[in-house]
mmCIF file of C-alpha atoms in Angstrom:
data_model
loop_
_atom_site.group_PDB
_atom_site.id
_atom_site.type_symbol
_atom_site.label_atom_id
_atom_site.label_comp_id
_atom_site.label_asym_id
_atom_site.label_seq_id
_atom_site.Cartn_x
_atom_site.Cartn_y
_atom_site.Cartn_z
ATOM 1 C CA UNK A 1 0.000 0.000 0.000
ATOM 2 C CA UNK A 2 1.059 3.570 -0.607
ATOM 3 C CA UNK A 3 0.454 6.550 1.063
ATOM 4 C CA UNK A 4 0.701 10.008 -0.553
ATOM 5 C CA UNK A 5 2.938 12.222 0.615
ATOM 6 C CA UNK A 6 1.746 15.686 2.573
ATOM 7 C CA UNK A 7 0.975 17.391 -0.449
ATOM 8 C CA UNK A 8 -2.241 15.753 -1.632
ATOM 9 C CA UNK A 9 -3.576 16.259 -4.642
ATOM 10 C CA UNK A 10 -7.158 17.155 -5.318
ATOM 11 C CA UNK A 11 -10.029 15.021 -5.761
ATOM 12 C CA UNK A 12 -10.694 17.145 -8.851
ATOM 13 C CA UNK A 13 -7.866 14.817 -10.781
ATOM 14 C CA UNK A 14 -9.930 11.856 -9.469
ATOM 15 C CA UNK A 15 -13.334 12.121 -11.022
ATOM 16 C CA UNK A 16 -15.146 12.588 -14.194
ATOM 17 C CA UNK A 17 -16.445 15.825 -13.485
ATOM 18 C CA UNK A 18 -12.844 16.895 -12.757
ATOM 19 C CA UNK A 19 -14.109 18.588 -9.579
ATOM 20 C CA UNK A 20 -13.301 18.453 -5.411
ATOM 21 C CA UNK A 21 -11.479 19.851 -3.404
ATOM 22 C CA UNK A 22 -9.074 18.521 -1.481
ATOM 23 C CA UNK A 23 -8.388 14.960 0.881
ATOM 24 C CA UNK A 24 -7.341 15.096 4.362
ATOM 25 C CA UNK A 25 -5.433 11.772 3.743
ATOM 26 C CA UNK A 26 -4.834 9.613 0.601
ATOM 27 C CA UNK A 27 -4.583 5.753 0.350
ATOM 28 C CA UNK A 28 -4.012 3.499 -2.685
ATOM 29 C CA UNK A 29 -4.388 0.032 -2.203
ATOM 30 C CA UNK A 30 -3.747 -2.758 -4.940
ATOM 31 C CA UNK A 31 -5.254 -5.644 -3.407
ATOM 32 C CA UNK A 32 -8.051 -6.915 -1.207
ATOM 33 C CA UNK A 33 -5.827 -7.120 2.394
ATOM 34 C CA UNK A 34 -4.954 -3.483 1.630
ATOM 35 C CA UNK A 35 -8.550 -1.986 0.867
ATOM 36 C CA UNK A 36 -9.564 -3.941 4.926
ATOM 37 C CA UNK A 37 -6.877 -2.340 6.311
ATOM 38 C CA UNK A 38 -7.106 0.927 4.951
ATOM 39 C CA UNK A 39 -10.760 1.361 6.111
ATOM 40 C CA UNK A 40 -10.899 -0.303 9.044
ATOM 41 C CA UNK A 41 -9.211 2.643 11.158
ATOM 42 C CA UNK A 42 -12.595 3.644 12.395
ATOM 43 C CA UNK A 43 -12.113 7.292 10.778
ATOM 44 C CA UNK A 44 -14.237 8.606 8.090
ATOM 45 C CA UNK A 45 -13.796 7.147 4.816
ATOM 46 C CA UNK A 46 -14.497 7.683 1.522
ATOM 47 C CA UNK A 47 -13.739 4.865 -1.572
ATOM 48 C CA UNK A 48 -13.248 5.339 -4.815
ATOM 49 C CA UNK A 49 -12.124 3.830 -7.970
ATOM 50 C CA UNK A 50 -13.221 5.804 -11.347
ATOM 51 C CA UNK A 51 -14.696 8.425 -9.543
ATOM 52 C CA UNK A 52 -17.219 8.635 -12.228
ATOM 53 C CA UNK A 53 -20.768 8.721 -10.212
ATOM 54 C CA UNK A 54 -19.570 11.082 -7.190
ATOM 55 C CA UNK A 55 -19.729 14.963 -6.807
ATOM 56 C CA UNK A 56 -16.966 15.981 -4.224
ATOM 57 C CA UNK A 57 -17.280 19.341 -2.133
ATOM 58 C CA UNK A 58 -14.959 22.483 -3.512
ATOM 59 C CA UNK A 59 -13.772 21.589 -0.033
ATOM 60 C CA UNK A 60 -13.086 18.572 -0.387
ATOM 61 C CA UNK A 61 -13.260 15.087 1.734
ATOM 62 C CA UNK A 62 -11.682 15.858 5.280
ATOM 63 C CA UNK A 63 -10.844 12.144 6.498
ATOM 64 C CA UNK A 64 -8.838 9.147 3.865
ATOM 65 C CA UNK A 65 -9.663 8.691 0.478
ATOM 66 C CA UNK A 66 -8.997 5.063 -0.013
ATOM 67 C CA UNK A 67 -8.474 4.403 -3.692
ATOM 68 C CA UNK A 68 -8.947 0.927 -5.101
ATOM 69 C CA UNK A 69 -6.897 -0.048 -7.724
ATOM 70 C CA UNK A 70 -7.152 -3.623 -7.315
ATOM 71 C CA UNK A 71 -7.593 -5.677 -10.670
ATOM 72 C CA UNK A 72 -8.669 -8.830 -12.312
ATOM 73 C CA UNK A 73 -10.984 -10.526 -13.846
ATOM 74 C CA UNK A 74 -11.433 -14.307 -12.988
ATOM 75 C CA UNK A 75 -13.057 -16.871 -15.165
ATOM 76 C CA UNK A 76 -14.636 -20.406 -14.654
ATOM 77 C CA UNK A 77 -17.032 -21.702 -17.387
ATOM 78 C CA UNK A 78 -19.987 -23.900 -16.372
ATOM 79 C CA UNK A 79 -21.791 -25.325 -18.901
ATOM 80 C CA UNK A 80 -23.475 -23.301 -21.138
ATOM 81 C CA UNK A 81 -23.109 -20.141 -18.525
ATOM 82 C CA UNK A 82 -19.689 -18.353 -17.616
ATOM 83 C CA UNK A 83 -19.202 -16.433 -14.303
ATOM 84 C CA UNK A 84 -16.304 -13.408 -13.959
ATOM 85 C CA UNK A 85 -14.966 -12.681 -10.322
ATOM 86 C CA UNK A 86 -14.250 -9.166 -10.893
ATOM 87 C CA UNK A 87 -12.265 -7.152 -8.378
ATOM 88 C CA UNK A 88 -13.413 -3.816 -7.658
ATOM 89 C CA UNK A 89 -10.950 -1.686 -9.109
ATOM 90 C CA UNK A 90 -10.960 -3.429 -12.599
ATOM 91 C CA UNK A 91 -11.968 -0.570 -15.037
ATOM 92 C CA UNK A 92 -16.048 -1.259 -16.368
ATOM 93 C CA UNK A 93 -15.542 -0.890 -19.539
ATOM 94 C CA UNK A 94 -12.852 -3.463 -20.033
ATOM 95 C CA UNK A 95 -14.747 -6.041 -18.255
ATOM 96 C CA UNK A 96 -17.538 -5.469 -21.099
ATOM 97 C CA UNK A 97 -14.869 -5.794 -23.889
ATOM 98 C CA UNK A 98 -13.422 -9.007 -22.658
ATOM 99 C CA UNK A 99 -17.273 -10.299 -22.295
ATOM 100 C CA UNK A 100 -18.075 -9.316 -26.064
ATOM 101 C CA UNK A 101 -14.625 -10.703 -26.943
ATOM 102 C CA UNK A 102 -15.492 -13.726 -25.738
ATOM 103 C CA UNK A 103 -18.955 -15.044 -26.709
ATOM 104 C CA UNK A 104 -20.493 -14.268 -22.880
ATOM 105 C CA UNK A 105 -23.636 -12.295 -23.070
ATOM 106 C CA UNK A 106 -25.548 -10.361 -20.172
ATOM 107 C CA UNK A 107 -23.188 -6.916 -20.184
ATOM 108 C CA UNK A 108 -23.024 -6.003 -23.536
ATOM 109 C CA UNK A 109 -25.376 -3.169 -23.854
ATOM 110 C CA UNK A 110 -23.045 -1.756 -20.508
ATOM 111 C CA UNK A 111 -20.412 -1.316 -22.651
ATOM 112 C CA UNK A 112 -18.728 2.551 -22.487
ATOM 113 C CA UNK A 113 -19.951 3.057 -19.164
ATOM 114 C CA UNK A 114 -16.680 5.060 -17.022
ATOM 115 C CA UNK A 115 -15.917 3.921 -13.857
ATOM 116 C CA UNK A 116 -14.745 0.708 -11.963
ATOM 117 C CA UNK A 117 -16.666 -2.868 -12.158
ATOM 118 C CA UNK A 118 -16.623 -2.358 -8.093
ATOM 119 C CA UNK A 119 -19.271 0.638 -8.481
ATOM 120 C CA UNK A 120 -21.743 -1.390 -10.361
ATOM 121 C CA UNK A 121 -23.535 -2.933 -7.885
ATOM 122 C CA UNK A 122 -23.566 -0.062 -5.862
ATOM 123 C CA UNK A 123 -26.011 1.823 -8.107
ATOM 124 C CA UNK A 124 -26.810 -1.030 -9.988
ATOM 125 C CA UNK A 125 -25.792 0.110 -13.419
ATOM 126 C CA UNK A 126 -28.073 -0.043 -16.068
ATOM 127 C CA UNK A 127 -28.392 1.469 -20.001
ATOM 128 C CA UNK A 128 -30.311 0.537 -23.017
ATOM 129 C CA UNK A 129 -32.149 -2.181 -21.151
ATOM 130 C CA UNK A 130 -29.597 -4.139 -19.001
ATOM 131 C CA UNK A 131 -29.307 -3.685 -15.677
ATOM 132 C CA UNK A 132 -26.121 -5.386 -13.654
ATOM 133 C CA UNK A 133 -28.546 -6.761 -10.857
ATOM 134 C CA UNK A 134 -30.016 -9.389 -13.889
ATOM 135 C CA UNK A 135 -26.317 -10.650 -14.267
ATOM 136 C CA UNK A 136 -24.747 -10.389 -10.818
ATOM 137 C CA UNK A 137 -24.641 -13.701 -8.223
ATOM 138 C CA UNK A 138 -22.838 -12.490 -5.187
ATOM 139 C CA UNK A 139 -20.906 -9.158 -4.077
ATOM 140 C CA UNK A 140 -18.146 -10.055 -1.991
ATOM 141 C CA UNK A 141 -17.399 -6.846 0.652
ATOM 142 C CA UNK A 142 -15.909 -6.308 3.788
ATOM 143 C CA UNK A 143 -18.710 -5.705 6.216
ATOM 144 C CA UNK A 144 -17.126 -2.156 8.702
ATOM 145 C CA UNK A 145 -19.885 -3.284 11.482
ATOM 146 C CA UNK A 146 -19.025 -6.667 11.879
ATOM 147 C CA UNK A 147 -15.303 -6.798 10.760
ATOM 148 C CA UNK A 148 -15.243 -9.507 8.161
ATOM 149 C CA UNK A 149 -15.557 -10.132 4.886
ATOM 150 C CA UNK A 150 -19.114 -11.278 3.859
ATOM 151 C CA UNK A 151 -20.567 -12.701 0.325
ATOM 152 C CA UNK A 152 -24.191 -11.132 -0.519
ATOM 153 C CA UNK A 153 -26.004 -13.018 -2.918
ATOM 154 C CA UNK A 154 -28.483 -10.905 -5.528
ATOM 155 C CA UNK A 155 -31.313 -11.384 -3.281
ATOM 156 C CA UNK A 156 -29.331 -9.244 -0.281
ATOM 157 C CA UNK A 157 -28.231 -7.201 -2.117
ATOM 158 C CA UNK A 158 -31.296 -4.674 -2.355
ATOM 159 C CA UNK A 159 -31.464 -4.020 -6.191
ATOM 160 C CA UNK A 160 -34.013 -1.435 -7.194
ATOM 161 C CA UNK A 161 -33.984 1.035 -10.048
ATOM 162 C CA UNK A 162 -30.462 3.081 -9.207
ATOM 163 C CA UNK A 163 -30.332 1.714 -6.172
ATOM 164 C CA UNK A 164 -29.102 -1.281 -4.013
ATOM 165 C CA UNK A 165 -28.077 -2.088 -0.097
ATOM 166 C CA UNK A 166 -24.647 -0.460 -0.833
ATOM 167 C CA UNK A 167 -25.534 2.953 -2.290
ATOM 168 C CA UNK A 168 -26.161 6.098 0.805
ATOM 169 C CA UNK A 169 -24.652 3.250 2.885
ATOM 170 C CA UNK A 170 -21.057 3.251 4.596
ATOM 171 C CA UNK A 171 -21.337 -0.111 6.018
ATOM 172 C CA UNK A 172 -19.905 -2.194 2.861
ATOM 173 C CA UNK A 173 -16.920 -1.829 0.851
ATOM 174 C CA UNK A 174 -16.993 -3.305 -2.150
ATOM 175 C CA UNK A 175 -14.152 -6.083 -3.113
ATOM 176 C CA UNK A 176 -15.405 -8.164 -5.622
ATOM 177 C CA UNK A 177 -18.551 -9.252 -7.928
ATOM 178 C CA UNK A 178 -19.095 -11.959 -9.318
ATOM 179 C CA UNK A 179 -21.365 -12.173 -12.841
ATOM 180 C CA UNK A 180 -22.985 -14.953 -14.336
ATOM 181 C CA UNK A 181 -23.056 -14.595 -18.114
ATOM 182 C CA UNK A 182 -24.271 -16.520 -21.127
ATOM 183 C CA UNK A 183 -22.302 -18.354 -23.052
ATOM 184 C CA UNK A 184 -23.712 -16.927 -26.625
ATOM 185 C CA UNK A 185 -22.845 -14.951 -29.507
ATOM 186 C CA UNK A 186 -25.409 -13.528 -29.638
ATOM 187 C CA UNK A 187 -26.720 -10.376 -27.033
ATOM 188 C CA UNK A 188 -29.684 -11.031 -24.298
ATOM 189 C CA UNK A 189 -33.100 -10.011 -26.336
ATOM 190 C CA UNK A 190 -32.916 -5.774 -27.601
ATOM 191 C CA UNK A 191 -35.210 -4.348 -25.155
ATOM 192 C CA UNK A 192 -34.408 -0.342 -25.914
ATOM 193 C CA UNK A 193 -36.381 1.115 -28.818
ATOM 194 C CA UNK A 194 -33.752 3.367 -29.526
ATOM 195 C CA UNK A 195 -30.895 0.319 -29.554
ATOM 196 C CA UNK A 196 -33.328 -2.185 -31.936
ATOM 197 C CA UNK A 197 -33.699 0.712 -34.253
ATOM 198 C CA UNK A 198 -30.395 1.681 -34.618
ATOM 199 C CA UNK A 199 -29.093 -1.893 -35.047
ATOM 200 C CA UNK A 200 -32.133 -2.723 -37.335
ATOM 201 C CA UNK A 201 -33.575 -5.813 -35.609
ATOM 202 C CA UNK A 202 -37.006 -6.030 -34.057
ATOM 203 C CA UNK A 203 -37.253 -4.552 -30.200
ATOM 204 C CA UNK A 204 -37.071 -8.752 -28.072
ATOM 205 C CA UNK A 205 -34.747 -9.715 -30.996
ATOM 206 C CA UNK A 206 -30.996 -10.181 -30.717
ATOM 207 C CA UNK A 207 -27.987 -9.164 -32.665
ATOM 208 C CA UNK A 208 -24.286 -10.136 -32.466
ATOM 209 C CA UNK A 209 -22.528 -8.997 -29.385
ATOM 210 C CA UNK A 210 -20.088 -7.172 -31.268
ATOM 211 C CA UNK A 211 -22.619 -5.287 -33.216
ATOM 212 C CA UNK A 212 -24.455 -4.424 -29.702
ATOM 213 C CA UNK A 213 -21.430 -3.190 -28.570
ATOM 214 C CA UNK A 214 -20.040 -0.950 -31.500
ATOM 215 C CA UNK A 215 -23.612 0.557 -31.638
ATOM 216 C CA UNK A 216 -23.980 1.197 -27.336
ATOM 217 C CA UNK A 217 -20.633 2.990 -27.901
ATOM 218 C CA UNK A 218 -21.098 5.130 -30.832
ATOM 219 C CA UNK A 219 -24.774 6.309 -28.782
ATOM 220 C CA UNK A 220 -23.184 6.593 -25.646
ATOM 221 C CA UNK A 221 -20.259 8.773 -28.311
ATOM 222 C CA UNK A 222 -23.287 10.937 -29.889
ATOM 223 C CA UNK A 223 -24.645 11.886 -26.246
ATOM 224 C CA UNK A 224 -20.851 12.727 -24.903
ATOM 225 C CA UNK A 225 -21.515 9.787 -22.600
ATOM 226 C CA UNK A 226 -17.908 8.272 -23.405
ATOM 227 C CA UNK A 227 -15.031 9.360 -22.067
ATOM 228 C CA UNK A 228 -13.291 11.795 -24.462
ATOM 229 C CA UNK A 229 -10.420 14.773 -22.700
ATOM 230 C CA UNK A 230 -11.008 16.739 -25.619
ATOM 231 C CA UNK A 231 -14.746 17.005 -25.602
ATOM 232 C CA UNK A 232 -15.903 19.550 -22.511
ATOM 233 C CA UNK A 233 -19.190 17.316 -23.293
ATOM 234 C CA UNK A 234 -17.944 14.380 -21.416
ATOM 235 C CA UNK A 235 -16.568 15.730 -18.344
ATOM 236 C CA UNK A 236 -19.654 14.902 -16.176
ATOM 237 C CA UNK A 237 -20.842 12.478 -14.253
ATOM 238 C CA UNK A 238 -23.264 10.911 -16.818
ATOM 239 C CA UNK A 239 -27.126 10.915 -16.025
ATOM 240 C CA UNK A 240 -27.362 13.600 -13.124
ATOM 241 C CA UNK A 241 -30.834 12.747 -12.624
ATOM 242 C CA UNK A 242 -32.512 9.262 -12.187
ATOM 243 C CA UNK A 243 -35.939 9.209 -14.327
ATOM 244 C CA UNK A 244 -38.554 9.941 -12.095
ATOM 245 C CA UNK A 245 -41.324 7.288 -10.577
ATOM 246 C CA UNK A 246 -44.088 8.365 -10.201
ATOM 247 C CA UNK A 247 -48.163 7.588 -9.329
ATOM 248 C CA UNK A 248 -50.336 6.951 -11.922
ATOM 249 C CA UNK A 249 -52.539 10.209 -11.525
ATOM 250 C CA UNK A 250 -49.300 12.100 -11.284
ATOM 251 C CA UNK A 251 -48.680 11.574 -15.187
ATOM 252 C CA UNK A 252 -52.194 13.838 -16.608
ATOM 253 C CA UNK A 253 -50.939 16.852 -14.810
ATOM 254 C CA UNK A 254 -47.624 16.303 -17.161
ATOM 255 C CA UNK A 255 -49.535 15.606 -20.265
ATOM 256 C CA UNK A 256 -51.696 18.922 -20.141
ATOM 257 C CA UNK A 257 -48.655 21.194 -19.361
ATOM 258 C CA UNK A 258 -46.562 19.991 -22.244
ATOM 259 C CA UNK A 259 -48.261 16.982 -24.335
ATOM 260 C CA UNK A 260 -47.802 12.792 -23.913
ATOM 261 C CA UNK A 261 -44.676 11.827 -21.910
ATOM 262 C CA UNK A 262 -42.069 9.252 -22.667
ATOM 263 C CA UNK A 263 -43.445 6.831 -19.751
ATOM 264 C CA UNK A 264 -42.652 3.321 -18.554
ATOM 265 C CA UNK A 265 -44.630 0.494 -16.329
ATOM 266 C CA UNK A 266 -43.305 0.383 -12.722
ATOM 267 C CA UNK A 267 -43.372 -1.339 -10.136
ATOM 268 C CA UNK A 268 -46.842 -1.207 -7.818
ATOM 269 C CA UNK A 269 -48.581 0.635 -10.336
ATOM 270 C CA UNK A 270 -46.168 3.289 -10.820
ATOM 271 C CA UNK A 271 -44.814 5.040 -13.631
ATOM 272 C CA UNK A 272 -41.700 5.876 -14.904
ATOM 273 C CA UNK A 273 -41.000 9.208 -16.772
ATOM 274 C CA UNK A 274 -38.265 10.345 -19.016
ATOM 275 C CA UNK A 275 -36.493 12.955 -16.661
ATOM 276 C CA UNK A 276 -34.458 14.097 -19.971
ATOM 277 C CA UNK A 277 -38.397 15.061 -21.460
ATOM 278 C CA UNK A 278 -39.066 16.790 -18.536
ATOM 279 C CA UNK A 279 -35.791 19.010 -18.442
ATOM 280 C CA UNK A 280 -36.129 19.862 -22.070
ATOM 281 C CA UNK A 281 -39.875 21.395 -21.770
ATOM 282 C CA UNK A 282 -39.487 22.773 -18.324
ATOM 283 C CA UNK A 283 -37.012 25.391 -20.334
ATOM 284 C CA UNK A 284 -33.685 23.675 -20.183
ATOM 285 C CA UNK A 285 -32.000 22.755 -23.195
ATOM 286 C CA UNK A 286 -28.974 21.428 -24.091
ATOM 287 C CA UNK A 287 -25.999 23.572 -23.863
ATOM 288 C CA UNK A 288 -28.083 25.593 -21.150
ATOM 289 C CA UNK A 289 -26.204 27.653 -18.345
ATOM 290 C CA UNK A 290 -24.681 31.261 -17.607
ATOM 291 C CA UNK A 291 -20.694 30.800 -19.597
ATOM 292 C CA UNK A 292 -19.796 32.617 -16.039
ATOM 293 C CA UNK A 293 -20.332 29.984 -14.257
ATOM 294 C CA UNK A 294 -18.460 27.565 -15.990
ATOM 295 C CA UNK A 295 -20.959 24.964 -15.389
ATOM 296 C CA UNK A 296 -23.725 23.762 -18.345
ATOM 297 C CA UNK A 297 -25.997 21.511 -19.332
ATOM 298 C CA UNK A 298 -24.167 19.247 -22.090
ATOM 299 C CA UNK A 299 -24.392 20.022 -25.915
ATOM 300 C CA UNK A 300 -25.427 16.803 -26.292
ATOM 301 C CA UNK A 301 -27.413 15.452 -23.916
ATOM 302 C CA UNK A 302 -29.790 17.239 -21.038
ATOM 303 C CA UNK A 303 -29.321 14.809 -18.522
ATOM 304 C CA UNK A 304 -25.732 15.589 -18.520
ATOM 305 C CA UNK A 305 -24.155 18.696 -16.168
ATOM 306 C CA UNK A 306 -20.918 19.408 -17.546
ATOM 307 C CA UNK A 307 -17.830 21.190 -15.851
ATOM 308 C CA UNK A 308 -17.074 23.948 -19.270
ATOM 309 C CA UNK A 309 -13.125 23.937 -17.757
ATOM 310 C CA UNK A 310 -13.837 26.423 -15.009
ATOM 311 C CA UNK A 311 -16.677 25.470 -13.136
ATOM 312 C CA UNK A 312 -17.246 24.669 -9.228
ATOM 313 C CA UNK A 313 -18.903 21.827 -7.519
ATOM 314 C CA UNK A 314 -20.986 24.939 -5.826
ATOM 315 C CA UNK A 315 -21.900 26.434 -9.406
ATOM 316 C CA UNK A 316 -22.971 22.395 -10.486
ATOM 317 C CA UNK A 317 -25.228 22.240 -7.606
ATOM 318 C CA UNK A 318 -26.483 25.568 -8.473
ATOM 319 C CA UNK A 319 -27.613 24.683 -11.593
ATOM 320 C CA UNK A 320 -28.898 21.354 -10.413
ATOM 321 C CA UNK A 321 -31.093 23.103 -8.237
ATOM 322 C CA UNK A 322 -32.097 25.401 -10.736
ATOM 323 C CA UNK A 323 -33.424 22.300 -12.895
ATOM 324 C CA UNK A 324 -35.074 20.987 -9.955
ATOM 325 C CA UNK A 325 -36.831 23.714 -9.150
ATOM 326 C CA UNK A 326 -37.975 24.340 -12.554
ATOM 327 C CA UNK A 327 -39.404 20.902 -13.261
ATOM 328 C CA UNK A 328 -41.055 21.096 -10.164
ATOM 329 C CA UNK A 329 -42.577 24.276 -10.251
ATOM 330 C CA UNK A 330 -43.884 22.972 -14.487
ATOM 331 C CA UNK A 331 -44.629 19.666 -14.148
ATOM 332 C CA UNK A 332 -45.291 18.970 -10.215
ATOM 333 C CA UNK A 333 -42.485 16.039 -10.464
ATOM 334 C CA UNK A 334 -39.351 15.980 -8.156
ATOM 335 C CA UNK A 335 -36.240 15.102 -9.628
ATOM 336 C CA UNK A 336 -33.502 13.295 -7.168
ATOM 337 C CA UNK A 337 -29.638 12.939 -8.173
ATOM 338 C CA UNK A 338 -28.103 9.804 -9.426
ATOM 339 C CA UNK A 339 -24.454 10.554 -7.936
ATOM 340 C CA UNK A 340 -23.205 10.046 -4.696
ATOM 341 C CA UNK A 341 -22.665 13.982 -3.086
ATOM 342 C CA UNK A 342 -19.764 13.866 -0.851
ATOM 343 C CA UNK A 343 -19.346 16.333 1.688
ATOM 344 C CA UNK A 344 -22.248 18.522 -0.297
ATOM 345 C CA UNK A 345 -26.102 18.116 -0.943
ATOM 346 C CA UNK A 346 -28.543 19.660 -3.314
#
């Protein structure tokens, strides 16, 4: 394990959004023993890996960043299935690659997302109709109130839309997860109009993994929802709202103020809305935000709030509120972040 040194940098070179302030102490650790130790000292703790779902104070994090940077992926086939031990600081987007490389299906239309395969569960990941919870067996985490390592099989592990046991929760740290894939090559059934369209197959129809994947990365590419230093676009933290559920009844107030929604079936009778929709006709558009700032909504997407070079974590929450507020005050709906907010709130 290594410890910086007393300068330390800022969390801003840690994340996506390339903003934070700040850590009182950093900590990289390359392997499982390391990650225990380093957040067992009873003081507060904050873990990351890609630092691609978290919005960090302009003051920063005042106890140990622990930074995982453990990796591997391990492999044992079983019959027409696969499963992949992946340790929690192996980048995403490489665990895809080596699923779509090999003829294992389940994680292809993940493909492009930023950040480490340890965050998945945590928020359980989902785009263009996958969702990690459908592919994961067990998390394997070291438990801070008991002291030991535990194994959480899918059903403990609280999956809901965003959402799971981890996530608002400083009890587990995140090792390992283990996925159970098909062996296949061909991708789980399209379920994302969008997806089916563009690869030209029939929405519950399939298409070669490599196909899925080429086509998940040059949408996530068109939305700036890749990775890219020289594309202002990208330097977010993806979706900064989750899409809203919602009661039934809640959904006519929204059709009168601005015409039929994008909506979903949800659980208990619910409904999902497009919180992208609701952005756009509450006023918001893409690119929107005051250049002073240097904060905006993304050219390319609305769900997006983009750092422009010179922006603040303050001037980002700013503007998040200033969404908020705005969809509220049209449409009656509540939006709620999809990042963590360290040492800050909205």
């Amino acid at each position: 394990m290594s410890e910086a040194a007393a300068s330390v940098p800022s969390l801003a070179d840690l994340t996506t959004l390339r903003l934070g302030g700040p850590a009182g102490e950093l900590v990289e650790v390359t392997s499982e023993e390391e990650a225990v130790n380093a957040v067992r000292t009873g003081k507060p703790v904050l873990v990351l890996a890609g630092g691609s779902n978290v919005v960090i104070a302009d003051e920063g994090f005042p106890g140990t960043v622990v930074l995982l940077r453990q990796r591997g992926i391990h492999v044992r086939e079983e019959g027409g299935t696969v499963r992949l031990t992946v340790q929690a600081g192996q980048p995403w987007d490489e665990v895809a690659a080596v699923a779509v490389a090999n003829g294992w299906a389940g994680i292809e239309s993940l493909s492009g997302i930023p950040g480490s395969a340890g965050a998945t569960p945590i928020q359980n990941v989902g785009a263009y109709g996958q969702e990690v919870a459908e592919t994961i067996t067990a998390v394997r985490a070291y438990d801070r109130v008991s002291d030991e390592i535990v194994t959480l099989p899918r059903d403990a592990c609280g999956f809901a839309y965003r959402t799971s046991v981890f996530k608002h929760n400083e009890r587990f740290v995140v090792l390992s997860v283990t996925f159970e894939l098909a062996v296949s090559p061909l991708s789980t059934p399209i379920r994302y109009a969008e997806l089916a369209r563009t690869l030209g197959v029939q929405a519950g129809e399939s298409a070669p993994l490599a196909d899925v994947r080429e086509t998940v990365l040059k949408l996530r590419a068109g939305k700036g929802m890749v990775l890219d230093p020289s594309d202002r676009d990208t330097f977010s933290v993806g979706s900064f709202f989750t899409n809203p559920v919602v009661a039934a009844d809640a959904v006519e107030p929204v059709r009168r103020a601005a015409g039929e929604p994008p909506a979903w079936p949800a659980p208990d009778g619910m409904v999902k809305l497009s919180a992208a929709w609701l952005i756009e006709r509450a006023g918001f558009g893409k690119g929107y935000g005051d250049p002073a700032s240097g904060v905006a909504l993304s050219g390319k997407h609305t769900l997006a709030l983009t750092n422009r070079g010179t922006g603040t974590t303050a001037a980002l929450l700013g503007l998040a509120r200033e969404i908020q507020h705005g969809v509220k005050d049209r449409f009656g709906v509540q939006l709620h972040p999809e990042p963590v907010l360290v040492n800050c709130s909205l």
